[in-house]
Short mmCIF file of C-alpha atoms and ligand atoms in Angstrom, two decimals:
data_model
loop_
_atom_site.label_atom_id
_atom_site.label_comp_id
_atom_site.label_asym_id
_atom_site.label_seq_id
_atom_site.Cartn_x
_atom_site.Cartn_y
_atom_site.Cartn_z
CA UNK A 1 69.47 17.87 24.96
CA UNK A 2 67.36 18.77 21.95
CA UNK A 3 67.81 16.59 18.89
CA UNK A 4 67.83 18.56 15.66
CA UNK A 5 66.92 17.71 12.11
CA UNK A 6 68.62 19.53 9.22
CA UNK A 7 66.48 20.82 6.33
CA UNK A 8 68.19 21.55 3.03
CA UNK A 9 66.97 22.95 -0.28
CA UNK A 10 69.30 23.52 -3.24
CA UNK A 11 69.28 26.13 -5.94
CA UNK A 12 71.32 25.15 -8.97
CA UNK A 13 72.39 27.44 -11.80
CA UNK A 14 73.30 25.46 -14.88
CA UNK A 15 74.79 27.07 -17.95
CA UNK A 16 73.08 25.99 -21.16
CA UNK A 17 75.54 24.76 -23.76
CA UNK A 18 74.65 27.16 -26.55
CA UNK A 19 77.16 28.76 -28.88
CA UNK A 20 75.71 32.21 -28.41
CA UNK A 21 74.25 34.25 -25.58
CA UNK A 22 70.63 34.30 -24.44
CA UNK A 23 69.56 37.65 -25.90
CA UNK A 24 72.26 38.53 -28.43
CA UNK A 25 74.51 36.69 -30.88
CA UNK A 26 77.79 37.09 -28.98
CA UNK A 27 79.79 33.89 -28.44
CA UNK A 28 79.56 32.04 -25.12
CA UNK A 29 82.89 30.29 -25.60
CA UNK A 30 85.11 30.24 -22.54
CA UNK A 31 88.63 31.69 -22.44
CA UNK A 32 88.49 34.59 -24.91
CA UNK A 33 90.23 37.96 -24.39
CA UNK A 34 88.24 39.81 -21.72
CA UNK A 35 85.45 41.98 -23.08
CA UNK A 36 85.84 40.72 -26.65
CA UNK A 37 82.52 38.85 -26.78
CA UNK A 38 80.27 41.82 -26.15
CA UNK A 39 77.79 43.94 -28.11
CA UNK A 40 75.38 46.78 -27.36
CA UNK A 41 72.76 44.31 -26.07
CA UNK A 42 74.85 42.46 -23.51
CA UNK A 43 76.55 45.74 -22.56
CA UNK A 44 73.11 47.17 -21.88
CA UNK A 45 73.64 50.22 -24.12
CA UNK A 46 70.59 52.43 -24.63
CA UNK A 47 68.52 51.54 -27.65
CA UNK A 48 69.58 47.91 -27.82
CA UNK A 49 66.92 45.22 -27.67
CA UNK A 50 67.06 41.59 -26.53
CA UNK A 51 66.01 38.79 -28.91
CA UNK A 52 65.71 35.30 -27.46
CA UNK A 53 67.98 32.42 -28.52
CA UNK A 54 65.81 29.48 -29.62
CA UNK A 55 68.49 26.87 -28.85
CA UNK A 56 68.63 28.06 -25.25
CA UNK A 57 64.86 27.79 -24.96
CA UNK A 58 64.96 24.28 -26.40
CA UNK A 59 67.59 23.18 -23.92
CA UNK A 60 65.64 24.61 -21.01
CA UNK A 61 62.53 22.80 -22.26
CA UNK A 62 64.49 19.55 -22.49
CA UNK A 63 65.74 19.93 -18.90
CA UNK A 64 62.19 20.36 -17.63
CA UNK A 65 61.06 17.24 -19.47
CA UNK A 66 63.90 15.22 -17.92
CA UNK A 67 62.95 16.45 -14.44
CA UNK A 68 59.25 15.76 -14.93
CA UNK A 69 58.34 19.39 -14.39
CA UNK A 70 55.06 21.01 -15.36
CA UNK A 71 55.47 23.31 -18.36
CA UNK A 72 53.80 26.71 -18.16
CA UNK A 73 51.99 27.44 -21.41
CA UNK A 74 53.08 31.03 -21.01
CA UNK A 75 56.08 32.21 -19.02
CA UNK A 76 57.21 35.77 -18.50
CA UNK A 77 60.65 37.34 -18.38
CA UNK A 78 61.19 39.85 -15.63
CA UNK A 79 63.79 42.41 -14.68
CA UNK A 80 65.54 41.71 -11.40
CA UNK A 81 67.12 44.97 -10.32
CA UNK A 82 70.40 45.12 -8.53
CA UNK A 83 73.45 47.18 -8.94
CA UNK A 84 76.79 45.51 -9.30
CA UNK A 85 79.53 46.26 -11.86
CA UNK A 86 79.26 42.83 -13.49
CA UNK A 87 75.68 43.63 -14.53
CA UNK A 88 75.89 46.61 -16.87
CA UNK A 89 72.15 47.02 -17.45
CA UNK A 90 71.52 47.48 -13.73
CA UNK A 91 69.12 44.53 -13.86
CA UNK A 92 69.25 40.88 -14.80
CA UNK A 93 66.67 39.41 -17.15
CA UNK A 94 65.22 36.45 -15.27
CA UNK A 95 61.80 34.96 -14.67
CA UNK A 96 59.86 35.59 -11.51
CA UNK A 97 56.25 34.73 -10.76
CA UNK A 98 55.62 32.95 -14.06
CA UNK A 99 58.61 30.68 -14.63
CA UNK A 100 59.04 28.28 -17.56
CA UNK A 101 58.37 25.24 -15.40
CA UNK A 102 56.57 24.47 -12.17
CA UNK A 103 56.93 21.46 -9.96
CA UNK A 104 58.75 18.30 -10.83
CA UNK A 105 61.03 15.89 -9.04
CA UNK A 106 64.37 14.17 -8.91
CA UNK A 107 64.83 10.58 -7.72
CA UNK A 108 67.96 9.99 -5.70
CA UNK A 109 69.47 7.11 -3.82
CA UNK A 110 71.57 7.43 -0.68
CA UNK A 111 73.16 4.17 0.44
CA UNK A 112 70.39 2.19 -1.17
CA UNK A 113 67.59 4.29 0.33
CA UNK A 114 65.52 5.88 -2.46
CA UNK A 115 64.19 9.40 -2.05
CA UNK A 116 62.07 11.50 -4.38
CA UNK A 117 63.06 15.16 -3.92
CA UNK A 118 60.71 17.85 -5.17
CA UNK A 119 61.67 20.51 -7.67
CA UNK A 120 59.83 23.77 -7.16
CA UNK A 121 60.53 25.45 -10.47
CA UNK A 122 62.90 25.92 -13.37
CA UNK A 123 63.37 29.34 -14.85
CA UNK A 124 65.58 30.86 -17.52
CA UNK A 125 67.87 33.79 -16.90
CA UNK A 126 71.03 35.44 -18.14
CA UNK A 127 74.36 35.23 -16.35
CA UNK A 128 76.30 38.26 -15.11
CA UNK A 129 79.91 39.10 -16.03
CA UNK A 130 82.88 38.49 -13.80
CA UNK A 131 84.51 40.95 -11.42
CA UNK A 132 88.22 40.33 -11.05
CA UNK A 133 89.86 41.89 -8.03
CA UNK A 134 93.49 42.74 -7.43
CA UNK A 135 94.47 43.24 -11.08
CA UNK A 136 97.46 45.60 -10.80
CA UNK A 137 95.88 46.96 -7.66
CA UNK A 138 92.45 47.58 -9.15
CA UNK A 139 89.22 45.75 -9.72
CA UNK A 140 88.20 45.14 -13.30
CA UNK A 141 85.23 43.50 -14.97
CA UNK A 142 85.07 40.99 -17.81
CA UNK A 143 81.69 41.01 -19.52
CA UNK A 144 82.27 38.03 -21.84
CA UNK A 145 80.02 35.93 -19.59
CA UNK A 146 77.30 38.59 -19.30
CA UNK A 147 74.20 37.32 -21.04
CA UNK A 148 75.17 33.64 -21.08
CA UNK A 149 72.02 31.48 -20.82
CA UNK A 150 71.31 29.75 -17.52
CA UNK A 151 68.54 27.73 -16.03
CA UNK A 152 67.96 27.96 -12.32
CA UNK A 153 66.57 24.80 -10.82
CA UNK A 154 65.04 25.49 -7.43
CA UNK A 155 64.67 22.43 -5.23
CA UNK A 156 62.08 21.91 -2.49
CA UNK A 157 63.41 21.80 1.09
CA UNK A 158 63.09 18.00 1.01
CA UNK A 159 66.65 17.01 1.86
CA UNK A 160 67.58 16.01 5.40
CA UNK A 161 71.33 15.45 5.32
CA UNK A 162 74.42 16.67 3.51
CA UNK A 163 74.75 13.20 1.95
CA UNK A 164 71.28 13.57 0.44
CA UNK A 165 72.23 17.02 -0.84
CA UNK A 166 75.36 15.64 -2.51
CA UNK A 167 73.36 12.77 -4.05
CA UNK A 168 70.78 15.27 -5.33
CA UNK A 169 73.49 17.34 -6.99
CA UNK A 170 75.15 14.32 -8.56
CA UNK A 171 71.85 13.02 -9.91
CA UNK A 172 70.89 16.44 -11.27
CA UNK A 173 74.26 16.98 -12.88
CA UNK A 174 74.21 13.53 -14.42
CA UNK A 175 70.82 14.15 -16.01
CA UNK A 176 71.72 17.57 -17.41
CA UNK A 177 74.96 16.23 -18.89
CA UNK A 178 73.19 13.16 -20.25
CA UNK A 179 70.60 15.21 -22.13
CA UNK A 180 73.34 17.43 -23.53
CA UNK A 181 72.32 20.79 -22.05
CA UNK A 182 75.18 21.33 -19.55
CA UNK A 183 78.78 20.21 -19.11
CA UNK A 184 78.47 19.68 -15.36
CA UNK A 185 81.63 21.55 -14.51
CA UNK A 186 81.49 22.86 -10.93
CA UNK A 187 85.06 24.10 -10.92
CA UNK A 188 84.62 26.28 -14.01
CA UNK A 189 81.27 27.47 -12.75
CA UNK A 190 79.01 26.08 -15.45
CA UNK A 191 77.10 24.12 -12.77
CA UNK A 192 76.75 26.21 -9.60
CA UNK A 193 74.99 25.47 -6.40
CA UNK A 194 73.62 27.50 -3.51
CA UNK A 195 72.59 25.44 -0.50
CA UNK A 196 69.85 26.65 1.83
CA UNK A 197 70.27 25.16 5.28
CA UNK A 198 68.18 25.28 8.43
CA UNK A 199 67.70 23.07 11.45
CA UNK A 200 64.62 22.33 13.52
CA UNK A 201 63.92 20.31 16.65
CA UNK A 202 63.23 16.68 15.67
CA UNK A 203 59.51 16.10 15.31
CA UNK A 204 58.75 19.78 14.70
CA UNK A 205 56.70 20.60 11.61
CA UNK A 206 57.86 24.19 11.33
CA UNK A 207 61.02 24.99 9.40
CA UNK A 208 63.81 26.90 11.11
CA UNK A 209 65.39 30.09 9.78
CA UNK A 210 67.47 29.35 6.71
CA UNK A 211 70.94 30.42 5.78
CA UNK A 212 71.96 30.50 2.14
CA UNK A 213 75.44 29.14 1.36
CA UNK A 214 76.65 30.68 -1.89
CA UNK A 215 78.50 29.18 -4.82
CA UNK A 216 80.04 26.03 -3.47
CA UNK A 217 82.37 25.18 -6.33
CA UNK A 218 83.28 21.55 -5.79
CA UNK A 219 81.53 18.32 -4.85
CA UNK A 220 84.08 17.81 -2.12
CA UNK A 221 83.01 21.02 -0.42
CA UNK A 222 79.26 20.57 -0.70
CA UNK A 223 79.00 18.11 2.16
CA UNK A 224 81.62 19.82 4.31
CA UNK A 225 80.02 23.23 3.85
CA UNK A 226 76.55 21.96 4.76
CA UNK A 227 77.78 19.93 7.72
CA UNK A 228 79.72 22.83 9.13
CA UNK A 229 76.69 25.12 8.75
CA UNK A 230 74.41 22.57 10.44
CA UNK A 231 76.84 22.33 13.36
CA UNK A 232 77.04 26.13 13.64
CA UNK A 233 73.25 26.51 13.74
CA UNK A 234 72.82 23.75 16.32
CA UNK A 235 75.48 25.32 18.53
CA UNK A 236 73.68 28.68 18.32
CA UNK A 237 70.30 27.18 19.24
CA UNK A 238 71.79 25.13 22.08
CA UNK A 239 73.30 28.32 23.44
CA UNK A 240 69.85 29.90 23.43
CA UNK A 241 70.66 32.16 20.48
CA UNK A 242 68.89 32.61 17.16
CA UNK A 243 69.91 31.82 13.61
CA UNK A 244 69.93 34.97 11.51
CA UNK A 245 68.64 34.74 7.94
CA UNK A 246 71.65 35.63 5.84
CA UNK A 247 73.93 34.65 3.00
CA UNK A 248 77.17 32.95 3.99
CA UNK A 249 80.11 31.48 2.15
CA UNK A 250 82.21 28.44 2.94
CA UNK A 251 85.94 28.79 3.42
CA UNK A 252 87.62 25.46 2.65
CA UNK A 253 90.76 26.52 4.50
CA UNK A 254 89.02 26.93 7.87
CA UNK A 255 86.22 24.47 7.13
CA UNK A 256 83.77 27.13 8.39
CA UNK A 257 81.13 29.35 6.89
CA UNK A 258 81.28 33.12 7.26
CA UNK A 259 78.70 35.83 6.79
CA UNK A 260 78.63 37.65 3.44
CA UNK A 261 75.52 39.77 3.76
CA UNK A 262 72.04 39.76 5.14
CA UNK A 263 69.65 37.87 2.88
CA UNK A 264 67.77 40.02 0.44
CA UNK A 265 64.04 39.55 0.07
CA UNK A 266 62.23 39.35 -3.27
CA UNK A 267 60.84 42.89 -2.86
CA UNK A 268 64.41 44.22 -2.66
CA UNK A 269 64.76 43.34 -6.33
CA UNK A 270 61.74 45.35 -7.48
CA UNK A 271 60.88 42.74 -10.10
CA UNK A 272 58.71 43.82 -13.00
CA UNK A 273 57.88 42.19 -16.35
CA UNK A 274 60.51 42.77 -19.05
CA UNK A 275 58.80 45.12 -21.51
CA UNK A 276 61.18 44.30 -24.38
CA UNK A 277 60.41 40.55 -24.53
CA UNK A 278 57.08 38.92 -25.33
CA UNK A 279 55.72 36.10 -23.15
CA UNK A 280 57.45 32.82 -23.86
CA UNK A 281 54.98 30.26 -25.25
CA UNK A 282 56.40 26.84 -26.08
CA UNK A 283 54.77 25.31 -29.17
CA UNK A 284 53.68 21.67 -28.88
CA UNK A 285 55.98 20.72 -31.74
CA UNK A 286 59.02 22.03 -29.86
CA UNK A 287 58.00 20.27 -26.67
CA UNK A 288 57.60 16.99 -28.55
CA UNK A 289 60.91 17.36 -30.32
CA UNK A 290 62.72 18.02 -27.07
CA UNK A 291 60.92 15.17 -25.34
CA UNK A 292 62.18 12.85 -28.07
CA UNK A 293 65.74 14.06 -27.43
CA UNK A 294 65.60 13.23 -23.70
CA UNK A 295 65.58 9.49 -24.24
CA UNK A 296 66.60 7.16 -21.48
CA UNK A 297 68.00 8.76 -18.33
CA UNK A 298 71.05 7.34 -16.53
CA UNK A 299 69.13 5.75 -13.64
CA UNK A 300 66.82 3.94 -16.09
CA UNK A 301 69.80 2.80 -18.12
CA UNK A 302 71.43 1.31 -15.03
CA UNK A 303 68.22 -0.45 -14.04
CA UNK A 304 67.89 -1.96 -17.51
CA UNK A 305 71.49 -3.13 -17.53
CA UNK A 306 71.05 -4.85 -14.19
CA UNK A 307 67.81 -6.60 -15.14
CA UNK A 308 68.38 -7.29 -18.84
CA UNK A 309 72.15 -7.69 -18.96
CA UNK A 310 72.70 -9.08 -15.43
CA UNK A 311 75.35 -6.47 -14.65
CA UNK A 312 76.11 -5.77 -11.01
CA UNK A 313 74.92 -2.35 -9.81
CA UNK A 314 78.58 -1.40 -9.34
CA UNK A 315 79.45 -2.28 -12.94
CA UNK A 316 76.37 -0.43 -14.17
CA UNK A 317 77.42 2.63 -12.18
CA UNK A 318 80.97 2.57 -13.55
CA UNK A 319 79.83 2.18 -17.15
CA UNK A 320 77.23 4.93 -16.92
CA UNK A 321 79.53 7.58 -15.49
CA UNK A 322 79.70 9.38 -18.85
CA UNK A 323 77.15 9.46 -21.68
CA UNK A 324 79.86 8.47 -24.17
CA UNK A 325 80.74 5.52 -21.99
CA UNK A 326 77.07 4.45 -22.07
CA UNK A 327 77.16 4.66 -25.87
CA UNK A 328 80.44 2.73 -26.02
CA UNK A 329 79.14 -0.13 -23.91
CA UNK A 330 75.85 -0.30 -25.81
CA UNK A 331 77.75 -0.34 -29.10
CA UNK A 332 79.89 -3.27 -27.96
CA UNK A 333 76.85 -5.15 -26.73
CA UNK A 334 75.10 -4.40 -30.02
CA UNK A 335 77.43 -6.72 -31.88
CA UNK A 336 78.84 -8.92 -29.13
CA UNK A 337 76.29 -10.87 -27.16
CA UNK A 338 77.84 -11.35 -23.72
CA UNK A 339 77.19 -8.11 -21.81
CA UNK A 340 78.78 -9.26 -18.56
CA UNK A 341 82.03 -10.15 -20.27
CA UNK A 342 81.90 -6.94 -22.30
CA UNK A 343 81.35 -4.96 -19.09
CA UNK A 344 84.34 -6.61 -17.42
CA UNK A 345 86.58 -5.89 -20.34
CA UNK A 346 85.54 -2.29 -20.69
CA UNK A 347 85.96 -1.68 -16.97
CA UNK A 348 89.38 -3.28 -16.64
CA UNK A 349 90.99 -2.57 -20.02
CA UNK A 350 89.15 0.17 -21.91
CA UNK A 351 88.46 2.59 -19.06
CA UNK A 352 92.06 2.45 -17.91
CA UNK A 353 93.15 4.59 -20.82
CA UNK A 354 89.90 6.46 -21.48
CA UNK A 355 89.51 10.15 -20.82
CA UNK A 356 86.04 10.80 -19.42
CA UNK A 357 86.45 14.46 -18.57
CA UNK A 358 84.53 17.10 -20.41
CA UNK A 359 81.64 16.81 -22.73
CA UNK A 360 83.13 14.22 -25.05
CA UNK A 361 84.96 11.19 -23.75
CA UNK A 362 87.82 9.68 -25.72
CA UNK A 363 88.75 6.00 -25.90
CA UNK A 364 91.94 4.37 -27.15
CA UNK A 365 89.97 1.71 -29.03
CA UNK A 366 86.64 1.61 -30.82
CA UNK A 367 83.59 -0.34 -29.71
CA UNK A 368 83.79 -2.50 -32.82
CA UNK A 369 87.43 -3.39 -32.10
CA UNK A 370 86.44 -4.48 -28.59
CA UNK A 371 83.51 -6.53 -29.85
CA UNK A 372 85.73 -8.27 -32.40
CA UNK A 373 88.42 -8.97 -29.83
CA UNK A 374 85.96 -10.51 -27.38
CA UNK A 375 84.54 -12.66 -30.15
CA UNK A 376 88.04 -13.97 -30.93
CA UNK A 377 88.33 -15.15 -27.33
CA UNK A 378 84.90 -16.77 -27.41
CA UNK A 379 85.71 -18.52 -30.67
CA UNK A 380 88.79 -20.01 -29.06
CA UNK A 381 91.08 -18.20 -31.48
CA UNK A 382 93.06 -16.53 -28.70
CA UNK A 383 93.24 -16.91 -24.94
CA UNK A 384 92.25 -14.22 -22.46
CA UNK A 385 95.87 -13.55 -21.78
CA UNK A 386 96.70 -13.17 -25.45
CA UNK A 387 93.74 -10.83 -25.81
CA UNK A 388 95.50 -8.35 -23.55
CA UNK A 389 98.49 -8.41 -25.85
CA UNK A 390 96.26 -7.85 -28.86
CA UNK A 391 94.49 -5.06 -27.01
CA UNK A 392 97.78 -3.25 -26.43
CA UNK A 393 98.58 -3.58 -30.13
CA UNK A 394 95.28 -2.15 -31.37
CA UNK A 395 95.16 0.81 -28.97
CA UNK A 396 95.17 4.13 -30.83
CA UNK A 397 95.10 2.36 -34.20
CA UNK A 398 92.31 1.44 -36.58
CA UNK A 399 93.64 -2.12 -36.81
CA UNK A 400 91.34 -5.08 -36.73
CA UNK A 401 92.11 -7.46 -33.84
CA UNK A 402 91.95 -10.46 -36.20
CA UNK A 403 94.65 -8.93 -38.42
CA UNK A 404 96.79 -8.14 -35.38
CA UNK A 405 96.51 -11.75 -34.24
CA UNK A 406 97.96 -12.80 -37.58
CA UNK A 407 100.58 -10.04 -37.62
CA UNK A 408 101.84 -10.98 -34.18
CA UNK A 409 101.73 -14.65 -35.04
CA UNK A 410 99.53 -15.28 -32.02
CA UNK A 411 97.51 -18.41 -32.06
CA UNK A 412 95.93 -20.30 -29.30
CA UNK A 413 97.12 -23.87 -28.99
CA UNK A 414 93.82 -25.47 -29.76
CA UNK A 415 95.47 -28.41 -31.36
CA UNK A 416 94.87 -31.39 -29.11
CA UNK A 417 98.07 -33.17 -30.02
CA UNK A 418 100.15 -30.19 -29.01
CA UNK A 419 98.21 -29.89 -25.78
CA UNK A 420 98.46 -33.57 -24.93
CA UNK A 421 102.25 -33.26 -24.90
CA UNK A 422 102.16 -30.25 -22.60
CA UNK A 423 99.61 -31.87 -20.28
CA UNK A 424 101.56 -35.10 -20.09
CA UNK A 425 104.70 -33.16 -19.24
CA UNK A 426 102.95 -31.43 -16.34
CA UNK A 427 101.48 -34.72 -15.09
CA UNK A 428 104.88 -36.39 -15.18
CA UNK A 429 106.47 -33.51 -13.31
CA UNK A 430 103.92 -33.62 -10.46
CA UNK A 431 103.52 -37.20 -9.25
CA UNK A 432 102.48 -36.15 -5.73
CA UNK A 433 99.61 -34.00 -6.94
CA UNK A 434 98.53 -36.71 -9.36
CA UNK A 435 98.32 -39.16 -6.48
CA UNK A 436 96.26 -36.71 -4.41
CA UNK A 437 93.99 -36.02 -7.36
CA UNK A 438 93.36 -39.68 -7.92
CA UNK A 439 92.64 -40.04 -4.22
CA UNK A 440 89.73 -37.64 -4.67
CA UNK A 441 91.16 -34.12 -4.42
CA UNK A 442 89.31 -32.96 -7.56
CA UNK A 443 90.11 -29.30 -7.00
CA UNK A 444 93.69 -29.98 -8.00
CA UNK A 445 92.66 -29.89 -11.65
CA UNK A 446 92.89 -26.11 -11.40
CA UNK A 447 96.49 -26.44 -10.36
CA UNK A 448 97.27 -28.63 -13.38
CA UNK A 449 95.51 -26.24 -15.76
CA UNK A 450 97.59 -23.40 -14.33
CA UNK A 451 100.80 -25.35 -14.89
CA UNK A 452 99.86 -26.13 -18.49
CA UNK A 453 99.02 -22.47 -19.14
CA UNK A 454 102.45 -21.59 -17.78
CA UNK A 455 104.07 -24.26 -19.92
CA UNK A 456 102.36 -22.86 -23.06
CA UNK A 457 102.95 -19.23 -21.98
CA UNK A 458 99.24 -18.50 -21.88
CA UNK A 459 98.65 -19.69 -25.41
CA UNK A 460 96.47 -22.67 -24.63
CA UNK A 461 92.72 -22.73 -24.65
CA UNK A 462 91.99 -23.36 -20.94
CA UNK A 463 88.71 -25.19 -21.56
CA UNK A 464 90.44 -27.64 -23.85
CA UNK A 465 93.36 -28.04 -21.42
CA UNK A 466 90.85 -28.94 -18.76
CA UNK A 467 89.29 -31.65 -20.95
CA UNK A 468 92.61 -33.13 -21.99
CA UNK A 469 93.91 -33.19 -18.42
CA UNK A 470 90.84 -34.96 -17.09
CA UNK A 471 91.17 -37.55 -19.79
CA UNK A 472 94.88 -38.15 -19.16
CA UNK A 473 94.31 -38.31 -15.43
CA UNK A 474 91.70 -40.93 -16.04
CA UNK A 475 88.83 -38.96 -14.55
CA UNK A 476 86.56 -39.57 -17.52
P1 LIG B 1 65.74 32.90 -2.88
O1 LIG B 1 65.99 33.15 -4.33
O2 LIG B 1 65.40 34.08 -2.09
O3 LIG B 1 66.81 32.13 -2.25
P2 LIG B 1 63.91 30.84 -3.56
O4 LIG B 1 62.48 30.68 -3.17
O5 LIG B 1 64.27 30.97 -4.98
O6 LIG B 1 64.41 32.06 -2.74
O7 LIG B 1 64.75 29.60 -3.02
C1 LIG B 1 64.51 29.12 -1.79
C2 LIG B 1 65.35 27.89 -1.59
O8 LIG B 1 65.51 27.71 -0.21
C3 LIG B 1 64.70 26.63 -2.11
O9 LIG B 1 65.67 25.78 -2.63
C4 LIG B 1 64.06 26.03 -0.86
O10 LIG B 1 64.00 24.62 -0.91
C5 LIG B 1 65.00 26.46 0.21
N1 LIG B 1 64.38 26.68 1.52
C6 LIG B 1 63.30 27.42 1.79
N2 LIG B 1 63.05 27.41 3.12
C7 LIG B 1 64.01 26.66 3.70
C8 LIG B 1 64.32 26.29 5.04
N3 LIG B 1 63.61 26.71 6.07
N4 LIG B 1 65.41 25.51 5.24
C9 LIG B 1 66.16 25.11 4.21
N5 LIG B 1 65.92 25.42 2.95
C10 LIG B 1 64.86 26.20 2.67
ZN1 LIG B 2 76.21 40.56 -26.92
MG1 LIG B 3 68.51 31.68 -2.94
#
């Protein structure tokens, strides 16, 4: 039997997070009354003229910098003709043979295997409106979204498995969210993906015929959709049939793809340069300003945390899952000097009640409260167990942990005399273990420490308990 190799290339449409549309000043905000954010320009009325939104251009420039793409000194807007009710002009303003950016790349990692996937191009374009079917028996159109700025990021056919495709999407989304140009929301359609899939006999150089899977709107479906399409194509070829170049969609209910239409070719769109917009030339100053805004990307941040802060890769991954979480951790580490301990605390306590969805994450405590709390533990003012109590008391307040410690009357028993009594009590209550300890079973000290902590209801300083116990047991 022939062995096949899948070949996958992704096209991603990412909505740029501007307040207004790409060629007019209508709002891009989601959830308004249908057809309320429209004007003669985005309705395509005769006589209206497009004028480009500088913020959108800046965001597109920033995305290209983050993906190491080659900036075209001069890019051209073009009209892409097609007729569909959600596109009132009868054409979409996009870019064609002279896009904003040429080739770049995206570094991904699948189960520890690094892969550099090529990016063919990034171009700017406007979004279409939304057709809504079955509204009181009719189809209607909402043009609020028409004219919203998008970038399309076209990937090279460099991916060889659905897992690589999913990793590519995650890495791309993470970068766009990190640099603040996109909110990464697949479900709401602000980050949309088309997957091009083909298969070829293993060892063959030539690509097979590709099928385009449209608008897969969740990460869960990306891999399933691609895998099901790969299986379908292999079954066709094994049966001696041919793959037809077409556009298909994935149905999550059946787990299968179905044909939507035959694939259009570029000439079907009768592209021509948009006569109402001048060529787009990015000034050096703008490029430099956007470059400065890109800063450190998530993969670099993780690498630095692992090497400089000695975090585990898993901890680094958890703490970098949202840009605000990155900022939170860095802020704690800025004033509290034990990153590993800070990472543990944030992962177990802070993230439990954090909300990381959307563009801005929210936390129940501030970074400075966490830093102060951790310092109180290190200074021996409170025990780790007491710190959890203090944490609960400062959540959703502006209170300082030190004040809360006083308020709650919490104090670690760091007084040796008080501890000696508790330690002696535990020693007296456990003659068997004492005998074993003295006979050389050193590990039992942990047991004694545990008993003393119980005796003091977690209020003792464990390091001091350890010292006192060893002394009383005659070990030093
Ligand atoms: P279109 O807009 O017609 O889909 P593009 O050139 O913009 O054409 O996008 C082509 C996409 O298809 C790219 O992401 C590319 O990597 C991918 N692709 C091209 N050929 C193949 C193939 N044989 N198998 C899988 N993907 C392919
Ligand atoms: Zn408008
Ligand atoms: Mg395509």
